[in-house]
Short mmCIF file of C-alpha atoms and ligand atoms in Angstrom, two decimals:
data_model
loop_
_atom_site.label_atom_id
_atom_site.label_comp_id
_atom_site.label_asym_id
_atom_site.label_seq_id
_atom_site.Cartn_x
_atom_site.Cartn_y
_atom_site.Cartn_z
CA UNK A 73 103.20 120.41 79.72
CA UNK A 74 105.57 117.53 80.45
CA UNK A 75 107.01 117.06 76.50
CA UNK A 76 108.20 113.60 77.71
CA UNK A 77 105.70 110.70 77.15
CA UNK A 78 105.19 109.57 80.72
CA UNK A 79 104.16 105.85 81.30
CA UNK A 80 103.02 105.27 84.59
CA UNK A 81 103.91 101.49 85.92
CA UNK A 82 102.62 99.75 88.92
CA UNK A 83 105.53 98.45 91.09
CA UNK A 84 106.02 94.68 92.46
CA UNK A 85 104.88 91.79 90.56
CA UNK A 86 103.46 93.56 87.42
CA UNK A 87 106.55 95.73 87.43
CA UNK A 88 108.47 92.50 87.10
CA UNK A 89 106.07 91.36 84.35
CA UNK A 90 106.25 94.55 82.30
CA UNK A 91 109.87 95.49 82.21
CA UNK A 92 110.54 92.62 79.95
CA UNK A 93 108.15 93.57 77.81
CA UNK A 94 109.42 97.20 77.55
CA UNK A 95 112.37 96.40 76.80
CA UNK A 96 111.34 94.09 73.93
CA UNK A 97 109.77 97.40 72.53
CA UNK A 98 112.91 98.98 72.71
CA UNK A 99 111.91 100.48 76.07
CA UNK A 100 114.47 99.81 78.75
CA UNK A 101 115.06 102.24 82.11
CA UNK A 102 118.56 103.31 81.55
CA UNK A 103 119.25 102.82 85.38
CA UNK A 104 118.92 99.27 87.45
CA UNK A 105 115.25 100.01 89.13
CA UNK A 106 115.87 97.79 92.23
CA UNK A 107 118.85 99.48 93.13
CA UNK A 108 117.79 103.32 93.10
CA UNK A 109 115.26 104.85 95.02
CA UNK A 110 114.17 107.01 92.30
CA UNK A 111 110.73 107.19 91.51
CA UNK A 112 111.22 108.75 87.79
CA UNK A 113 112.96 106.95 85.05
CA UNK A 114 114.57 108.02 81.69
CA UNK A 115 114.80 104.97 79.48
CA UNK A 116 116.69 104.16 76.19
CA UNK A 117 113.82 106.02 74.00
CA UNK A 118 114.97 109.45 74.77
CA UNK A 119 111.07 110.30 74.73
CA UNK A 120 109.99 108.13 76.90
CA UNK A 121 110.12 108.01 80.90
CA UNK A 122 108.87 105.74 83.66
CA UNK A 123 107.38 106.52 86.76
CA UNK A 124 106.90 103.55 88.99
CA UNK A 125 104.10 103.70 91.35
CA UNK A 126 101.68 101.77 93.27
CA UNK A 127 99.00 100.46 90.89
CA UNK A 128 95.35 102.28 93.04
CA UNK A 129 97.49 105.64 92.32
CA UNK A 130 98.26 104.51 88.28
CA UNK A 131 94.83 105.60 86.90
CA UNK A 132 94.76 108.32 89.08
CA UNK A 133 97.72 109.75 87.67
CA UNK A 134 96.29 108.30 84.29
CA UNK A 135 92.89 110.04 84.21
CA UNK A 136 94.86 113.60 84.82
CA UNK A 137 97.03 113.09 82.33
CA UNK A 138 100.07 113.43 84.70
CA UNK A 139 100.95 110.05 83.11
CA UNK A 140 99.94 109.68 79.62
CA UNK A 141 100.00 106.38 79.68
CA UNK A 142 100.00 103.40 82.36
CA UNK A 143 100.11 99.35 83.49
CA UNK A 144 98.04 98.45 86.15
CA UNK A 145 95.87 95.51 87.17
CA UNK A 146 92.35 94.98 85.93
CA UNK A 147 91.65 94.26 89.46
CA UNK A 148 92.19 98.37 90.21
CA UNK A 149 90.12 99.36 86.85
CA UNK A 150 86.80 96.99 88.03
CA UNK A 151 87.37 98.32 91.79
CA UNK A 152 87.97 101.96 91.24
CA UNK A 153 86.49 102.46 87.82
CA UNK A 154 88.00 103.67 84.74
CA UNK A 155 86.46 106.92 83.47
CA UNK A 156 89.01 109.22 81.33
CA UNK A 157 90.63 106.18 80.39
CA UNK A 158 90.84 104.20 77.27
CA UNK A 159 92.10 100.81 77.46
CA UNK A 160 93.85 99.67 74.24
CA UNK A 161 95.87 96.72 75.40
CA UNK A 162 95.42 93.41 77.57
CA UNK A 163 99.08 92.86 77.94
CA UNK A 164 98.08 89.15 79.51
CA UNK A 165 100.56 89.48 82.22
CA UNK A 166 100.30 89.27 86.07
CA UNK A 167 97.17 86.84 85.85
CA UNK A 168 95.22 86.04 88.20
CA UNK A 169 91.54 85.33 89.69
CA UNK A 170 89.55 87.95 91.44
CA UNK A 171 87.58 85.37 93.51
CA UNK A 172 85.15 84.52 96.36
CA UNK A 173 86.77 81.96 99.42
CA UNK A 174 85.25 80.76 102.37
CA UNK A 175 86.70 78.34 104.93
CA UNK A 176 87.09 74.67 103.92
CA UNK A 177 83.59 73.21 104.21
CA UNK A 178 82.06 76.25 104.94
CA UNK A 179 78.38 76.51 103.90
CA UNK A 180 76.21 79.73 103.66
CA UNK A 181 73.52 79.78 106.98
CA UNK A 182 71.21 82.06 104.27
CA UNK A 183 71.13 84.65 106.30
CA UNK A 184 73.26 88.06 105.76
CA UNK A 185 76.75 87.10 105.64
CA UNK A 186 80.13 89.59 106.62
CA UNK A 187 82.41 89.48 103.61
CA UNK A 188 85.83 91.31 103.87
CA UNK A 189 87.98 92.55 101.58
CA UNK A 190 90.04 94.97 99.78
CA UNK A 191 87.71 95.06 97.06
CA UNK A 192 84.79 96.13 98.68
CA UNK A 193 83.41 97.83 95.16
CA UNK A 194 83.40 94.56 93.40
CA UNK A 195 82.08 93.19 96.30
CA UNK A 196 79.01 95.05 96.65
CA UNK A 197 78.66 94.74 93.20
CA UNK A 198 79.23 90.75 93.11
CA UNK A 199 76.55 89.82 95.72
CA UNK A 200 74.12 92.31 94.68
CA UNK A 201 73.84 90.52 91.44
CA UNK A 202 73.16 87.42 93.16
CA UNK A 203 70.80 88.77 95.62
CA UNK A 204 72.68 87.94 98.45
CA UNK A 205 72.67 90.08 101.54
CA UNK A 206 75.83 90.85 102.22
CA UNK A 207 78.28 93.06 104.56
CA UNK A 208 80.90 93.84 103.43
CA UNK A 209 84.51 94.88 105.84
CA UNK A 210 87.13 97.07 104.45
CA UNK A 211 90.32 95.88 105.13
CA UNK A 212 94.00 96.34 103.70
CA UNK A 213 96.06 93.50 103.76
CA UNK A 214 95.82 89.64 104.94
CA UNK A 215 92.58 89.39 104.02
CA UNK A 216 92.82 85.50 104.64
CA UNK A 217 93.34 86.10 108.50
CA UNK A 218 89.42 87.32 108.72
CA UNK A 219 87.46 83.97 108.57
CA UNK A 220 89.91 82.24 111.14
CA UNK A 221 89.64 85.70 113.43
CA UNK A 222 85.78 85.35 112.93
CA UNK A 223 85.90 88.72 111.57
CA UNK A 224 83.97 87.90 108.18
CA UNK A 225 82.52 84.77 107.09
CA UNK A 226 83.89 84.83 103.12
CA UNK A 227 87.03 87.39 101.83
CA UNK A 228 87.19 88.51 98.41
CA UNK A 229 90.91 88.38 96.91
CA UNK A 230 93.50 87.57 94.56
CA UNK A 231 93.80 84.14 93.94
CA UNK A 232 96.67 83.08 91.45
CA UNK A 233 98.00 79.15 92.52
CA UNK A 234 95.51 79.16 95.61
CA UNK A 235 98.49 78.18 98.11
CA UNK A 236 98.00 81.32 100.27
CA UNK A 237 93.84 80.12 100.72
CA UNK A 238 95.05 76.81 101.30
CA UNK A 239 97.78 77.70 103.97
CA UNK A 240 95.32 79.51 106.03
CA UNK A 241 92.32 76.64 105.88
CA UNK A 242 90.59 77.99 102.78
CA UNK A 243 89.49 77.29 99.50
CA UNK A 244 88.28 79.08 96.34
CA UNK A 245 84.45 79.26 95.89
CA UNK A 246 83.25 81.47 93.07
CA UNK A 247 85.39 83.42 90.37
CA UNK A 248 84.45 86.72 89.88
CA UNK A 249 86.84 88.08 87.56
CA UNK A 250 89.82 87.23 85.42
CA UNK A 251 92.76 89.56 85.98
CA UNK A 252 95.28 90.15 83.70
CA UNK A 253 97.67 94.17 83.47
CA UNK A 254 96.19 96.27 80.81
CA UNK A 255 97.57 99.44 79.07
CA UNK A 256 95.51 102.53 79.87
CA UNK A 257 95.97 105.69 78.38
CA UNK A 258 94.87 109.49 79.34
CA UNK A 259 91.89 110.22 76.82
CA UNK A 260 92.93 113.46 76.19
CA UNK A 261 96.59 112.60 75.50
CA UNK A 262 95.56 110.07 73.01
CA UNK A 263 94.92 112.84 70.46
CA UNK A 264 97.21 115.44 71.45
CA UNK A 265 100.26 112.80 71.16
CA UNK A 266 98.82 110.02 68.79
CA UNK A 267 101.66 109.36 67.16
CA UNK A 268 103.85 108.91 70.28
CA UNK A 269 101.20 106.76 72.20
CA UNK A 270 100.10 104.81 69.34
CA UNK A 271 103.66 103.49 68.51
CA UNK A 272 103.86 102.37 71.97
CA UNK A 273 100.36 100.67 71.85
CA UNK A 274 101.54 99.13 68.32
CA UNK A 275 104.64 97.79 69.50
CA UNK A 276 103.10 96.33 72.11
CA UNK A 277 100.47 94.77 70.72
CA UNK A 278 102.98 93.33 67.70
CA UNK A 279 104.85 91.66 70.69
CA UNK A 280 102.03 90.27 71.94
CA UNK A 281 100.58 89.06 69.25
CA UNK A 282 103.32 87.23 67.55
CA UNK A 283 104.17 85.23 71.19
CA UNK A 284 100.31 84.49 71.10
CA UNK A 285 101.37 82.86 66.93
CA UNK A 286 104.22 80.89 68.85
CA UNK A 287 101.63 79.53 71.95
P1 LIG B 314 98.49 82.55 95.64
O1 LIG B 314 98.90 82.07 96.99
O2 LIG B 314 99.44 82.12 94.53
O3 LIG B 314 97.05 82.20 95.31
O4 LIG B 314 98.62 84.14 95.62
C1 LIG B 314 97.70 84.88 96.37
C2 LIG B 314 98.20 86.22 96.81
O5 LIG B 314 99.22 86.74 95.96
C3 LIG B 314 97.04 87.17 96.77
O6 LIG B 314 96.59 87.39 98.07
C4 LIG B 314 97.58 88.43 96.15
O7 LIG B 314 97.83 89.38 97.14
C5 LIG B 314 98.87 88.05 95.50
N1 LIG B 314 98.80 87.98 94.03
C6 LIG B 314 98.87 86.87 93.28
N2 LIG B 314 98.82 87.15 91.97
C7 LIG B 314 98.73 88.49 91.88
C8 LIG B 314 98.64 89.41 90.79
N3 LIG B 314 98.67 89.00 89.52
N4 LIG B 314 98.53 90.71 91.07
C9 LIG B 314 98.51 91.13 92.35
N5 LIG B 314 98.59 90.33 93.43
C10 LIG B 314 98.69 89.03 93.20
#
């Protein structure tokens, strides 16, 4: 076994989010990230390494305890679940809005409607509850492009200041989900290396809570 405690970050936006946070717990990569095409990090707590990763592979790695611990999006945890994984910390960064958006104007014929997404999971899930038929389209990227291609009526994204929707003829409808990055940890590693994980969890959560004291 790995003796190093691994934690498992999800790259981009939250990776921008989180490394200030680090290194306020005395966490800090001991090499400039953007600059290196390394995918493993040692940082300035000899225990501790990074691994930087796209956030649908963190709780994979996660749940098999080839990272112990991990940052990733709430948005991946509702769409790809989150058994073997305990989920100590909202670290309240890299918010967002997991909502529905339609065209401007647009107004539900009652009949089945073509919803596409990324998130087809929450999807399913979201319009189920509400009795609506719906079909839902898998797709990867710009999912703001569908509507105007008349590939789906609605999308289901991301929505943080609502200027991509907006750009593209859209609006918000319904919010389906606050997002925010938690910390996840492996089940399994949280007893074999309490101590480790739980000063990491406690630092964190000491940060966090004395910037919510000076909100
Ligand atoms: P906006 O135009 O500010 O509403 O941003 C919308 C786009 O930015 C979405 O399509 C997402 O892909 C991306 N985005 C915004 N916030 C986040 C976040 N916290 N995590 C991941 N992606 C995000």
């Amino acid at each position: 076994m790995n003796e190093k405690l691994t934690i498992a970050l999800t790259k981009g936006r939250i990776l921008k989010e989180t490394l200030p946070l680090l290194a306020r717990a005395g966490i800090e990569p001991l090499e400039d990230l953007s600059s290196s095409r390394k995918l493993v990090f040692a940082t300035t707590r000899a225990e501790v390494q990074l691994v930087i990763i796209r956030g649908t592979d963190v709780p994979t790695y996660v749940r098999h305890g080839a990272a112990d611990m991990g940052v990733v999006g709430k948005d991946i945890l509702l769409e790809h679940g989150a058994q073997g994984l305990y989920e100590p910390l909202d670290l309240g960064i890299a918010r967002c809005r997991l909502m529905t958006a339609g065209p401007v104007g647009w107004q539900g014929s009652g009949a089945r409607i073509r919803v596409a997404t990324k998130f087809v999971n929450i999807a399913r899930r979201h319009f189920a509850r509400q009795g609506v038929h719906a079909e839902v389209i898998k797709l990867y990227g710009a999912m703001e492009l569908a509507p105007m291609m008349n590939l789906a009526d609605l999308i289901v994204d991301i929505v943080d200041t609502g200027n991509t929707l907006r750009a593209n003829g859209m609006e918000p409808l319904e919010e389906i989900a606050a997002i925010s990055s938690r910390l996840v940890v492996n089940k399994a590693a949280m007893r074999s290396r309490y101590t480790a994980i739980q000063r990491v969890i406690d630092d964190l959560a000491a940060l966090l809570e004395a910037d919510d004291a000076a909100a």
